[in-house]
PDB file of C-alpha atoms in Angstrom:
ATOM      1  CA  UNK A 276       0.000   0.000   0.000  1.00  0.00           C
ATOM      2  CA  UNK A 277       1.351   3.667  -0.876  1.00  0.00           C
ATOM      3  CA  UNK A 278       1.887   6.150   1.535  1.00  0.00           C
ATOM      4  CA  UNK A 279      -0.278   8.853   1.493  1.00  0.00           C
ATOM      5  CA  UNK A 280       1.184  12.469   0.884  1.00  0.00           C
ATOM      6  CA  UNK A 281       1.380  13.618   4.469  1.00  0.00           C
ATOM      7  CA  UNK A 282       0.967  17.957   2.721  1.00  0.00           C
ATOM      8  CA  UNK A 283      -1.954  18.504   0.652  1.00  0.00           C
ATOM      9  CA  UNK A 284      -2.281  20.927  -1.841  1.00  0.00           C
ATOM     10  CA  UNK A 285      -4.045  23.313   0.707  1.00  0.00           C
ATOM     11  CA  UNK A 286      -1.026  23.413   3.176  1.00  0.00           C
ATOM     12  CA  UNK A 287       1.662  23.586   0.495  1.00  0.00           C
ATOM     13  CA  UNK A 288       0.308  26.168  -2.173  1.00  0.00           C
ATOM     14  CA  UNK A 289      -2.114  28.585  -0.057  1.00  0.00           C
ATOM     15  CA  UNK A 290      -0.895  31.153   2.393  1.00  0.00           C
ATOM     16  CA  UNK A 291      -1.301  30.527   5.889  1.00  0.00           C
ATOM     17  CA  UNK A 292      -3.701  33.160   6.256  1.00  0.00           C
ATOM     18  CA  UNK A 293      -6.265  31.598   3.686  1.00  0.00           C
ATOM     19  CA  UNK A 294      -5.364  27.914   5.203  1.00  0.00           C
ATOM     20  CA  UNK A 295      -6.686  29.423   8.727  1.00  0.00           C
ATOM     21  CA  UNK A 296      -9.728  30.728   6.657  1.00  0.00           C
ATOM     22  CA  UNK A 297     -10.293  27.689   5.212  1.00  0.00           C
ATOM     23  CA  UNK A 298     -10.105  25.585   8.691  1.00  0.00           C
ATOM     24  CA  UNK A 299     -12.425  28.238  10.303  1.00  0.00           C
ATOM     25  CA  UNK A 300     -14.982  27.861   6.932  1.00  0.00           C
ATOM     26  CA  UNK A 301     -14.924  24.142   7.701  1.00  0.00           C
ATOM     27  CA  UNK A 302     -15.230  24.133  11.308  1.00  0.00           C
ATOM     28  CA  UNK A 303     -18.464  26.390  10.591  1.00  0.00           C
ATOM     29  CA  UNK A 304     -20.026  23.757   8.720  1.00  0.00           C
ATOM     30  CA  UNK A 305     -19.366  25.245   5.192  1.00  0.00           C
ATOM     31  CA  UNK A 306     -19.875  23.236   1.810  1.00  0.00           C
ATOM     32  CA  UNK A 307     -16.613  22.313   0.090  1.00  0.00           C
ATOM     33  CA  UNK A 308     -18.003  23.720  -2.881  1.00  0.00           C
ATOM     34  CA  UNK A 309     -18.744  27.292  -0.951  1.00  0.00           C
ATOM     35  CA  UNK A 310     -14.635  27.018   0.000  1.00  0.00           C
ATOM     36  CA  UNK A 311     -13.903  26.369  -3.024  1.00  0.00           C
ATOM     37  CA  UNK A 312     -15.310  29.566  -4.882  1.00  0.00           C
ATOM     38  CA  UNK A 313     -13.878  31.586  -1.564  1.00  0.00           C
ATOM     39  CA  UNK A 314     -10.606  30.058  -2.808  1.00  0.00           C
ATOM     40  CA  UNK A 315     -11.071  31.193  -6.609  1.00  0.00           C
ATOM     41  CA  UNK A 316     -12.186  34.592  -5.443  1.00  0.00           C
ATOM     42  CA  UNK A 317      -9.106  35.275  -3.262  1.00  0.00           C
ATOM     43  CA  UNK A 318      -7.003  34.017  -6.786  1.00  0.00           C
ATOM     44  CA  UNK A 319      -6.360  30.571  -6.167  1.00  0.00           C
ATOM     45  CA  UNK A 320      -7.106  27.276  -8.321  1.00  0.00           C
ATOM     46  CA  UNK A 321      -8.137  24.382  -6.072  1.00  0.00           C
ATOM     47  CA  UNK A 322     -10.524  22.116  -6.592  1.00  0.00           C
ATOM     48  CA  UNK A 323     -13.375  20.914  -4.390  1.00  0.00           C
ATOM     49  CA  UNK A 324     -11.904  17.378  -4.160  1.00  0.00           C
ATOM     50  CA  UNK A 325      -8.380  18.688  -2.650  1.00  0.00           C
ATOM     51  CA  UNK A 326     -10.673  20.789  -0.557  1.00  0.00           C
ATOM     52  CA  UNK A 327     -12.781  17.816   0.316  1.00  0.00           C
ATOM     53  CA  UNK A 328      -9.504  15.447   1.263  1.00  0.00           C
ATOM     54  CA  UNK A 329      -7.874  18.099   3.330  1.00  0.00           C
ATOM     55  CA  UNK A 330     -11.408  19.079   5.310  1.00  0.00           C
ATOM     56  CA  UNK A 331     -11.776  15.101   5.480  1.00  0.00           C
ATOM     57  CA  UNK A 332      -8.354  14.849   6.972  1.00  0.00           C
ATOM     58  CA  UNK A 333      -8.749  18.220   9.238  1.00  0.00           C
ATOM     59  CA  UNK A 334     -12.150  17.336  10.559  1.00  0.00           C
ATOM     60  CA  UNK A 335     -11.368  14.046  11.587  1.00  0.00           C
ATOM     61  CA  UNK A 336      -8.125  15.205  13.871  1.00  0.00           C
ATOM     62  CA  UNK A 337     -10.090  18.371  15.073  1.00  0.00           C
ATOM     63  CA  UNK A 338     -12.603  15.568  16.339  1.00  0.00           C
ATOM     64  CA  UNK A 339      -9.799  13.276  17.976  1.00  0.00           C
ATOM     65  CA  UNK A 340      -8.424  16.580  19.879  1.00  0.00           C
ATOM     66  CA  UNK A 341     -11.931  16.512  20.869  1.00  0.00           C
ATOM     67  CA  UNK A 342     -12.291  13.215  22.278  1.00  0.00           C
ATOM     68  CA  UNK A 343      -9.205  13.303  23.671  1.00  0.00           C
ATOM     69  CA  UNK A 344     -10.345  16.895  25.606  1.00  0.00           C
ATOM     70  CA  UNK A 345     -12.902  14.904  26.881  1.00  0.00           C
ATOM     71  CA  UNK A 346     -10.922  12.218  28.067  1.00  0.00           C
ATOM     72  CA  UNK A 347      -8.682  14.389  29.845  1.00  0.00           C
ATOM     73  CA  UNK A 348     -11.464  16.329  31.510  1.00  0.00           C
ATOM     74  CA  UNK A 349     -12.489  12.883  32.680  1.00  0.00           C
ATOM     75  CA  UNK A 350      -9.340  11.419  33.824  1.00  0.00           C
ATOM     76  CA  UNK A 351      -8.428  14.939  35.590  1.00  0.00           C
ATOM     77  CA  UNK A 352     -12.344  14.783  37.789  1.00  0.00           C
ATOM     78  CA  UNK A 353     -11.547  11.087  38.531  1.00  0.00           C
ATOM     79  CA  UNK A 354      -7.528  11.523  39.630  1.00  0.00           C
ATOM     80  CA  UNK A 355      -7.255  11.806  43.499  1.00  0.00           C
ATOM     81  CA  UNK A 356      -3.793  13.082  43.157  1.00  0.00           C
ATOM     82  CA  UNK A 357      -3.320  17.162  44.094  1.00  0.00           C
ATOM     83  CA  UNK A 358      -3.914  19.502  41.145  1.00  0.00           C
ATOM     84  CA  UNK A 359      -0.382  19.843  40.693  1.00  0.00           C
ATOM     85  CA  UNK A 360      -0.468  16.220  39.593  1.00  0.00           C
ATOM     86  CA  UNK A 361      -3.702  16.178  37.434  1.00  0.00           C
ATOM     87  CA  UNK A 362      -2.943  17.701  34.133  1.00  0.00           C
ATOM     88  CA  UNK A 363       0.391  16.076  33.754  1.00  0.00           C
ATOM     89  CA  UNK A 364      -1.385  11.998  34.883  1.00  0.00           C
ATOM     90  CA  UNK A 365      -4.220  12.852  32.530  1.00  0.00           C
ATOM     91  CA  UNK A 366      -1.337  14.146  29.434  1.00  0.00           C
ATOM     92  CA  UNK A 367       0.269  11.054  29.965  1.00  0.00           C
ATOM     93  CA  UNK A 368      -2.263   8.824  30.153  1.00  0.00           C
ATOM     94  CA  UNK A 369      -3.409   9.857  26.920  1.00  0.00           C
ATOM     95  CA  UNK A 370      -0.210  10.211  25.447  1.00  0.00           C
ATOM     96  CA  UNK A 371       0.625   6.363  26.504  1.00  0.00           C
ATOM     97  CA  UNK A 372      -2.951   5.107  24.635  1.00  0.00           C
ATOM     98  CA  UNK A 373      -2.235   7.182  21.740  1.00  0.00           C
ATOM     99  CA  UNK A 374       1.198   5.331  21.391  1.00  0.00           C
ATOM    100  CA  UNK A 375      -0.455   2.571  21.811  1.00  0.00           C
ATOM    101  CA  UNK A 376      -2.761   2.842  19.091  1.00  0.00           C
ATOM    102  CA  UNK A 377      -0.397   3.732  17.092  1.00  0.00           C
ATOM    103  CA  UNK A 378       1.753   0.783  18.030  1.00  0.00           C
ATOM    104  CA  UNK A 379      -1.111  -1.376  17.380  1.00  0.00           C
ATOM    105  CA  UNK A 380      -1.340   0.071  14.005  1.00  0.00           C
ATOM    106  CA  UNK A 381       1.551  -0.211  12.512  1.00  0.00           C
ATOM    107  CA  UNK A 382       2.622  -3.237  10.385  1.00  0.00           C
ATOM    108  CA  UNK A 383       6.402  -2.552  10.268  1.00  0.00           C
ATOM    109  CA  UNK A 384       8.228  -2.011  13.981  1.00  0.00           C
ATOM    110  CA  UNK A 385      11.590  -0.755  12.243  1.00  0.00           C
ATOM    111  CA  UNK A 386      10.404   2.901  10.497  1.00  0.00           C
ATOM    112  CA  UNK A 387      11.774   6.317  11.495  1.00  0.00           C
ATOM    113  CA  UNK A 388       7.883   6.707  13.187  1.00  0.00           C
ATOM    114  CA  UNK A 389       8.538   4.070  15.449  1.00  0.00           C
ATOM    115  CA  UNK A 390      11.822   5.014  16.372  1.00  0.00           C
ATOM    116  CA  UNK A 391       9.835   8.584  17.525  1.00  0.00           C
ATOM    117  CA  UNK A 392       7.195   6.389  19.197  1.00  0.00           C
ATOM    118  CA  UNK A 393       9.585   4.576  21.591  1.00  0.00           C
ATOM    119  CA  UNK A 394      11.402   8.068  22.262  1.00  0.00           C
ATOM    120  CA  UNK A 395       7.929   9.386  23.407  1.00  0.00           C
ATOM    121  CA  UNK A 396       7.605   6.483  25.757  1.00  0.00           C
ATOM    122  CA  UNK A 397      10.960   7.245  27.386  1.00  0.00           C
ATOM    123  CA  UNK A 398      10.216  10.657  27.785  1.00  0.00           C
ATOM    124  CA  UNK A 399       6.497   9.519  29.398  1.00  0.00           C
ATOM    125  CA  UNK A 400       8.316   7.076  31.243  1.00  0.00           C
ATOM    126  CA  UNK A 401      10.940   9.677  32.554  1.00  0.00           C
ATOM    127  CA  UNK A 402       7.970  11.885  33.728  1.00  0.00           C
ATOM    128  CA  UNK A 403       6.211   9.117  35.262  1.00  0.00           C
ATOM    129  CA  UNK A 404       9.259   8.610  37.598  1.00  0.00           C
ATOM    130  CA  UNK A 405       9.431  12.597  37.938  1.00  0.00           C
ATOM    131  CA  UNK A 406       5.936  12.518  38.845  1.00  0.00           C
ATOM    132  CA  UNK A 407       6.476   9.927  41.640  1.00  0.00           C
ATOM    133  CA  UNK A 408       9.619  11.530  43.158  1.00  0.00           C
ATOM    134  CA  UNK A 409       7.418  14.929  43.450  1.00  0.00           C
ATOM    135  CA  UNK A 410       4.792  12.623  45.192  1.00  0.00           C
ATOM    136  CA  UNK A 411       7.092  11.130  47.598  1.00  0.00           C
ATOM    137  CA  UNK A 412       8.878  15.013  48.129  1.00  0.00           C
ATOM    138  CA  UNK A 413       5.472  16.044  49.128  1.00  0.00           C
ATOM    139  CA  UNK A 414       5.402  13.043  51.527  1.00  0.00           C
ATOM    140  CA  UNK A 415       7.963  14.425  53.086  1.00  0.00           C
ATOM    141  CA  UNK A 416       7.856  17.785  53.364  1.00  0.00           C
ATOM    142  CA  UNK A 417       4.168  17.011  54.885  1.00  0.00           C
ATOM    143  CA  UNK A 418       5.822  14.849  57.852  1.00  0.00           C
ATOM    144  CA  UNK A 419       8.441  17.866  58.206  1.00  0.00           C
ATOM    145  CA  UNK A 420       5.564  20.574  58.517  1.00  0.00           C
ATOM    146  CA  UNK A 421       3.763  18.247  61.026  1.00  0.00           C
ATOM    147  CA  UNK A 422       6.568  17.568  63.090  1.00  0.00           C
ATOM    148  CA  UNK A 423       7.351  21.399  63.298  1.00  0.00           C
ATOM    149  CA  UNK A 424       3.271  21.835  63.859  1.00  0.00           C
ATOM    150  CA  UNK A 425       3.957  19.409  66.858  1.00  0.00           C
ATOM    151  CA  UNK A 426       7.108  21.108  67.974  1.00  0.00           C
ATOM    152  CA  UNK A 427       5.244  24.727  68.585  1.00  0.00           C
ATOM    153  CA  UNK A 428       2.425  23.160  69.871  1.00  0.00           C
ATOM    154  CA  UNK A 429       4.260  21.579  72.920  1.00  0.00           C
ATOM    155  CA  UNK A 430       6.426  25.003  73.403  1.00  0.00           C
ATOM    156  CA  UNK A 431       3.122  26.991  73.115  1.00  0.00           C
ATOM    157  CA  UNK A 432       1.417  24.349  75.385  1.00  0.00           C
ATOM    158  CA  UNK A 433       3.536  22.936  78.072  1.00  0.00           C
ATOM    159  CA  UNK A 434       1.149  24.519  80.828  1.00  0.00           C
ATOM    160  CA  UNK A 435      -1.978  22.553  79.687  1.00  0.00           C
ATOM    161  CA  UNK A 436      -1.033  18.894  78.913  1.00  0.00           C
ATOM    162  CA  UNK A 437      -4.343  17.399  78.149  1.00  0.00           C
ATOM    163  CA  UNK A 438      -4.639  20.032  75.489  1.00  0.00           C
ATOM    164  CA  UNK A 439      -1.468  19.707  73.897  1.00  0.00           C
ATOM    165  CA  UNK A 440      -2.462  15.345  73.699  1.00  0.00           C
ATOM    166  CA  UNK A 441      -5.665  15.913  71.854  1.00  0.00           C
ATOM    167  CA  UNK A 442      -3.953  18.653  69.130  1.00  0.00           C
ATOM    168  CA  UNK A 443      -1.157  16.305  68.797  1.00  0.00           C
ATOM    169  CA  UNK A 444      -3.764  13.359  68.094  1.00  0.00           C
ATOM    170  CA  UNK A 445      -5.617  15.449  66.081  1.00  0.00           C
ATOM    171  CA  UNK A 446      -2.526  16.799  63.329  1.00  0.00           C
ATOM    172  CA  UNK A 447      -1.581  12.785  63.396  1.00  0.00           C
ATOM    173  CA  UNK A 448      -5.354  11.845  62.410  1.00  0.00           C
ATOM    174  CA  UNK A 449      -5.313  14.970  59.567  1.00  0.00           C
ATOM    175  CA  UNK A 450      -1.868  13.659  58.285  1.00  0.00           C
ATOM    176  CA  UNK A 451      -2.742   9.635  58.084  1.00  0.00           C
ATOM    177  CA  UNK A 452      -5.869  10.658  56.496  1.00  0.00           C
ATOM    178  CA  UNK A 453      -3.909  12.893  53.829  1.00  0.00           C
ATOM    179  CA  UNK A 454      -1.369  10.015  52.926  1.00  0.00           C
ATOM    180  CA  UNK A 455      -4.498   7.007  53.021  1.00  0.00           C
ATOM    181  CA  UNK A 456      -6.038   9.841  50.069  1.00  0.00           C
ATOM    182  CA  UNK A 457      -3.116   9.469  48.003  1.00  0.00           C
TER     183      UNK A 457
END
């Protein structure tokens, strides 16, 4: 099977300015016939087939981006990580099934794409580890703020014991229940 040209005639011949027009014409539901006589009267010559394979081609990755907004807002409401976290686990997640599609899809494992596709998954691997070293910082740094919460609490509360028991059980309840969240 042939390749298919990866530039149409649309993004190799028009200006970018009349390219944008033409996505925006298409995205508002526009004939290709109506972009094509736009085209003619701003001096061009395409016809409404290379219109109709490039709006075919456009329409279908402006709906992927929008399933794939979708799935991010989705992953991003369901992720009980802090918001730090949840834009770069929902990216990733996405990024990792999109490689995988692609992975799935592809008949020969030695082209140049696939030597991009396993350089994405180090780099997603990479921030996967990044991600869980920032988890386990914030681990710490929350046992460091309690013990210092604890230290000021007994030098602010030496005179009243039974006080300074129950605030002390209370800042150990609020950090076990932080760390059983994550």
């Amino acid at each position: 099977m042939a390749d298919r040209r990866k530039h149409s005639k649309i993004t190799s011949i028009l200006p970018d300015g009349l390219v944008k027009a033409i996505n925006e014409r298409l995205v508002a539901g526009e004939t290709y016939e109506s972009i094509a006589e736009y085209i003619r009267a701003q001096g061009h010559e395409i016809s409404k087939s290379s219109i109709g394979r490039y709006g075919k081609d456009f329409l279908s990755k402006l709906e992927r981006l929008r399933v794939v907004k979708e799935q991010a807002r989705t992953i991003v409401s369901e992720n009980k990580d802090g918001p730090a976290l949840e834009m770069t686990e929902a990216a990733t997640q996405l990024a990792l099934q999109l490689i995988m599609e692609r992975l799935v899809a592809v008949d020969n494992l030695n082209s140049a794409k696939d030597g991009e596709i396993l350089k994405a998954l180090a780099l997603l691997e990479r921030s996967a580890v990044q991600r869980e070293k920032l988890k386990m910082d914030a681990s710490k740094l929350l046992d460091v703020a309690v013990e210092r919460i604890k230290n000021s609490l007994k030098e602010e509360l030496e005179k009243n014991p039974d006080v300074l028991d129950k605030l002390v059980r209370m800042v150990d309840d609020i950090a076990t229940d932080t760390k059983d969240k994550k």
